[in-house]
PDB file of C-alpha atoms in Angstrom:
ATOM      1  CA  MET A 135     145.874-253.760  16.253  1.00 48.00           C
ATOM      2  CA  LYS A 136     145.196-252.275  12.828  1.00 62.00           C
ATOM      3  CA  LYS A 137     145.032-248.866  14.155  1.00 65.00           C
ATOM      4  CA  ASN A 138     148.474-249.140  15.708  1.00 76.00           C
ATOM      5  CA  ALA A 139     150.016-250.500  12.349  1.00 75.00           C
ATOM      6  CA  SER A 140     148.162-247.550  10.381  1.00 82.00           C
ATOM      7  CA  LEU A 141     149.925-245.010  12.974  1.00 82.00           C
ATOM      8  CA  LYS A 142     153.170-246.520  12.635  1.00 84.00           C
ATOM      9  CA  SER A 143     153.106-246.373   8.851  1.00 82.00           C
ATOM     10  CA  PHE A 144     151.921-242.743   8.789  1.00 81.00           C
ATOM     11  CA  LEU A 145     154.799-241.779  11.195  1.00 83.00           C
ATOM     12  CA  LYS A 146     157.348-243.722   9.110  1.00 85.00           C
ATOM     13  CA  ARG A 147     156.065-241.763   6.124  1.00 83.00           C
ATOM     14  CA  ILE A 148     156.320-238.426   7.911  1.00 86.00           C
ATOM     15  CA  SER A 149     159.842-239.070   9.282  1.00 88.00           C
ATOM     16  CA  ARG A 150     161.008-240.092   5.808  1.00 87.00           C
ATOM     17  CA  GLY A 151     159.329-236.904   4.313  1.00 87.00           C
ATOM     18  CA  ARG A 152     161.232-234.789   6.843  1.00 90.00           C
ATOM     19  CA  ARG A 153     164.469-236.542   6.197  1.00 90.00           C
ATOM     20  CA  PHE A 154     164.093-235.756   2.429  1.00 90.00           C
ATOM     21  CA  GLU A 155     163.194-232.074   3.148  1.00 88.00           C
ATOM     22  CA  LYS A 156     166.081-231.487   5.499  1.00 88.00           C
ATOM     23  CA  TRP A 157     168.459-232.968   3.039  1.00 88.00           C
ATOM     24  CA  GLU A 158     166.867-231.119  -0.097  1.00 87.00           C
ATOM     25  CA  ARG A 159     167.175-227.750   1.890  1.00 85.00           C
ATOM     26  CA  SER A 160     171.062-228.511   2.586  1.00 84.00           C
ATOM     27  CA  GLN A 161     171.438-228.492  -1.108  1.00 81.00           C
ATOM     28  CA  TRP A 162     170.396-224.820  -1.361  1.00 78.00           C
ATOM     29  CA  THR A 163     172.613-223.311   1.355  1.00 74.00           C
ATOM     30  CA  SER A 164     175.530-222.370  -1.102  1.00 65.00           C
ATOM     31  CA  GLU A 165     176.467-218.557  -1.648  1.00 62.00           C
ATOM     32  CA  LEU A 166     174.763-218.967  -5.067  1.00 59.00           C
ATOM     33  CA  ASN A 167     171.510-219.301  -3.483  1.00 61.00           C
ATOM     34  CA  SER A 168     171.993-216.880  -0.728  1.00 64.00           C
ATOM     35  CA  SER A 169     168.682-215.337  -1.198  1.00 70.00           C
ATOM     36  CA  ALA A 170     166.716-218.528  -0.787  1.00 77.00           C
ATOM     37  CA  LYS A 171     164.117-218.417   1.890  1.00 78.00           C
ATOM     38  CA  PHE A 172     162.812-221.568   3.503  1.00 83.00           C
ATOM     39  CA  GLU A 173     159.261-222.006   4.791  1.00 79.00           C
ATOM     40  CA  ALA A 174     157.979-218.807   3.302  1.00 75.00           C
ATOM     41  CA  PRO A 175     154.533-218.033   4.722  1.00 71.00           C
ATOM     42  CA  THR A 176     151.583-217.699   2.199  1.00 73.00           C
ATOM     43  CA  GLU A 177     147.828-217.358   2.372  1.00 71.00           C
ATOM     44  CA  TRP A 178     145.095-217.870  -0.301  1.00 68.00           C
ATOM     45  CA  GLN A 179     141.590-217.572   0.066  1.00 72.00           C
ATOM     46  CA  GLY A 180     141.839-217.785   3.807  1.00 75.00           C
ATOM     47  CA  LYS A 181     143.994-220.829   3.609  1.00 73.00           C
ATOM     48  CA  HIS A 182     147.715-220.656   5.250  1.00 75.00           C
ATOM     49  CA  GLY A 183     150.609-222.470   3.894  1.00 76.00           C
ATOM     50  CA  ARG A 184     154.260-222.375   3.575  1.00 81.00           C
ATOM     51  CA  ILE A 185     156.370-222.230   0.381  1.00 84.00           C
ATOM     52  CA  ASP A 186     159.136-224.763   1.027  1.00 88.00           C
ATOM     53  CA  ILE A 187     161.871-222.722  -0.985  1.00 88.00           C
ATOM     54  CA  ARG A 188     161.630-219.409  -2.537  1.00 85.00           C
ATOM     55  CA  LEU A 189     164.420-217.849  -4.510  1.00 84.00           C
ATOM     56  CA  ASP A 190     164.379-214.266  -5.717  1.00 80.00           C
ATOM     57  CA  LEU A 191     166.731-213.875  -8.685  1.00 78.00           C
ATOM     58  CA  MET A 192     168.139-210.648  -8.748  1.00 70.00           C
ATOM     59  CA  ASP A 193     169.512-210.455 -12.274  1.00 74.00           C
ATOM     60  CA  ASP A 194     165.887-210.632 -13.934  1.00 76.00           C
ATOM     61  CA  GLY A 195     163.481-210.353 -11.210  1.00 75.00           C
ATOM     62  CA  GLN A 196     162.033-213.865 -11.436  1.00 82.00           C
ATOM     63  CA  ILE A 197     161.050-215.873  -8.353  1.00 84.00           C
ATOM     64  CA  VAL A 198     161.746-219.736  -8.380  1.00 86.00           C
ATOM     65  CA  ILE A 199     159.264-221.399  -5.977  1.00 88.00           C
ATOM     66  CA  VAL A 200     160.298-224.989  -4.968  1.00 91.00           C
ATOM     67  CA  GLU A 201     157.943-227.451  -3.352  1.00 93.00           C
ATOM     68  CA  ILE A 202     159.656-230.691  -1.788  1.00 94.00           C
ATOM     69  CA  LYS A 203     157.627-233.720  -1.914  1.00 94.00           C
ATOM     70  CA  ALA A 204     158.982-236.829  -0.595  1.00 93.00           C
ATOM     71  CA  THR A 205     156.433-239.038  -2.722  1.00 94.00           C
ATOM     72  CA  ASN A 206     157.109-242.564  -3.495  1.00 93.00           C
ATOM     73  CA  TRP A 207     155.326-242.982  -6.859  1.00 96.00           C
ATOM     74  CA  ASP A 208     155.918-246.745  -6.715  1.00 95.00           C
ATOM     75  CA  LYS A 209     153.681-247.076  -3.713  1.00 93.00           C
ATOM     76  CA  ILE A 210     150.750-245.105  -5.291  1.00 95.00           C
ATOM     77  CA  LYS A 211     148.051-246.870  -6.825  1.00 95.00           C
ATOM     78  CA  GLU A 212     147.751-246.422 -10.564  1.00 94.00           C
ATOM     79  CA  THR A 213     144.298-244.743 -10.049  1.00 95.00           C
ATOM     80  CA  ARG A 214     145.488-242.175  -7.720  1.00 97.00           C
ATOM     81  CA  VAL A 215     148.672-241.121  -9.604  1.00 97.00           C
ATOM     82  CA  ARG A 216     146.932-238.451 -11.725  1.00 97.00           C
ATOM     83  CA  ALA A 217     144.987-237.054  -8.764  1.00 97.00           C
ATOM     84  CA  ASN A 218     148.123-236.981  -6.690  1.00 97.00           C
ATOM     85  CA  ALA A 219     150.148-235.306  -9.060  1.00 97.00           C
ATOM     86  CA  LEU A 220     147.303-232.688  -9.819  1.00 97.00           C
ATOM     87  CA  ARG A 221     146.922-232.059  -5.929  1.00 96.00           C
ATOM     88  CA  HIS A 222     150.809-231.151  -6.000  1.00 96.00           C
ATOM     89  CA  ALA A 223     150.420-228.889  -8.927  1.00 96.00           C
ATOM     90  CA  ASN A 224     147.351-227.151  -7.507  1.00 93.00           C
ATOM     91  CA  GLN A 225     149.298-226.574  -4.173  1.00 89.00           C
ATOM     92  CA  ILE A 226     152.129-224.785  -5.975  1.00 90.00           C
ATOM     93  CA  TRP A 227     149.839-222.837  -8.143  1.00 89.00           C
ATOM     94  CA  ARG A 228     147.865-221.473  -5.032  1.00 85.00           C
ATOM     95  CA  TYR A 229     151.222-220.164  -3.777  1.00 82.00           C
ATOM     96  CA  ILE A 230     151.932-218.311  -6.850  1.00 82.00           C
ATOM     97  CA  ASN A 231     148.537-216.744  -7.541  1.00 81.00           C
ATOM     98  CA  ALA A 232     148.411-215.681  -3.808  1.00 73.00           C
ATOM     99  CA  HIS A 233     151.412-213.268  -4.145  1.00 66.00           C
ATOM    100  CA  LEU A 234     152.896-213.169  -7.566  1.00 69.00           C
ATOM    101  CA  THR A 235     152.434-212.601 -11.086  1.00 67.00           C
ATOM    102  CA  PRO A 236     152.694-216.131 -12.814  1.00 62.00           C
ATOM    103  CA  ALA A 237     154.729-214.703 -15.779  1.00 68.00           C
ATOM    104  CA  ASP A 238     157.461-213.872 -13.399  1.00 81.00           C
ATOM    105  CA  VAL A 239     157.680-217.214 -11.600  1.00 86.00           C
ATOM    106  CA  ILE A 240     159.717-220.494 -12.139  1.00 88.00           C
ATOM    107  CA  PRO A 241     157.802-223.275 -10.233  1.00 93.00           C
ATOM    108  CA  ALA A 242     159.416-226.620  -9.464  1.00 94.00           C
ATOM    109  CA  ILE A 243     158.584-229.732  -7.684  1.00 96.00           C
ATOM    110  CA  VAL A 244     161.478-231.996  -6.190  1.00 96.00           C
ATOM    111  CA  TYR A 245     160.974-235.545  -5.566  1.00 95.00           C
ATOM    112  CA  PRO A 246     163.525-237.909  -4.020  1.00 93.00           C
ATOM    113  CA  ALA A 247     163.566-240.400  -6.960  1.00 92.00           C
ATOM    114  CA  PRO A 248     161.602-241.226 -10.246  1.00 95.00           C
ATOM    115  CA  PRO A 249     159.291-244.097 -10.245  1.00 96.00           C
ATOM    116  CA  LYS A 250     160.745-247.182 -11.829  1.00 96.00           C
ATOM    117  CA  SER A 251     158.535-247.401 -14.289  1.00 96.00           C
ATOM    118  CA  THR A 252     159.333-245.190 -17.262  1.00 96.00           C
ATOM    119  CA  LYS A 253     155.512-244.764 -18.368  1.00 97.00           C
ATOM    120  CA  ARG A 254     154.587-243.510 -14.958  1.00 97.00           C
ATOM    121  CA  ARG A 255     157.629-241.166 -14.756  1.00 97.00           C
ATOM    122  CA  GLU A 256     156.574-239.821 -18.340  1.00 97.00           C
ATOM    123  CA  GLN A 257     153.038-239.458 -17.059  1.00 97.00           C
ATOM    124  CA  LEU A 258     153.819-237.349 -14.142  1.00 97.00           C
ATOM    125  CA  GLU A 259     156.244-235.292 -15.898  1.00 97.00           C
ATOM    126  CA  GLU A 260     153.814-234.650 -18.753  1.00 97.00           C
ATOM    127  CA  ILE A 261     150.968-233.784 -16.043  1.00 97.00           C
ATOM    128  CA  LEU A 262     153.192-231.357 -14.184  1.00 97.00           C
ATOM    129  CA  ASN A 263     154.870-230.141 -17.379  1.00 97.00           C
ATOM    130  CA  GLU A 264     151.564-229.250 -18.810  1.00 96.00           C
ATOM    131  CA  ARG A 265     151.132-226.967 -16.021  1.00 95.00           C
ATOM    132  CA  GLY A 266     154.231-225.144 -16.283  1.00 93.00           C
ATOM    133  CA  ILE A 267     155.909-226.957 -13.274  1.00 96.00           C
ATOM    134  CA  GLN A 268     159.390-228.191 -13.628  1.00 95.00           C
ATOM    135  CA  VAL A 269     159.947-231.613 -12.137  1.00 96.00           C
ATOM    136  CA  VAL A 270     163.187-232.698 -10.535  1.00 94.00           C
ATOM    137  CA  TRP A 271     164.123-236.056  -9.497  1.00 95.00           C
ATOM    138  CA  ARG A 272     166.687-236.233  -6.936  1.00 90.00           C
ATOM    139  CA  GLU A 273     168.446-239.476  -7.757  1.00 80.00           C
ATOM    140  CA  ASP A 274     171.511-238.596  -5.782  1.00 70.00           C
ATOM    141  CA  TYR A 275     169.527-238.488  -2.615  1.00 69.00           C
ATOM    142  CA  PRO A 276     170.965-241.185  -0.155  1.00 67.00           C
ATOM    143  CA  GLN A 277     167.923-242.864   0.730  1.00 59.00           C
TER     144      GLN A 277
END
């Protein structure tokens, strides 16, 4: 019985994540973002991955790397917040280090909504900003 509940919870989170990812990608389909590449493959130290959105800025040669995360920070235990944020940061920097010169990259992570706690929001932004990653909260996401 417990196994089925755990599986249902997992499938619900996956479904929620896919809905957010689909919605976020739809926000990047304008003519302004015509150079956006979705699911751009990457490999680093034998590990394969995909960059959710890669946008090559033609004007100055910079590249925007966007990782889409449907994390609900309100449901994560306080003791796991830092570790999860660092895991997200490490993931995006693996993509950058695999193929790009870090000075030419603007990394960002998009979440559907900020945590309700201002303290937690500030903690997350500090962790990610210290690692050069812009945090975007999509408060307009129709959850």
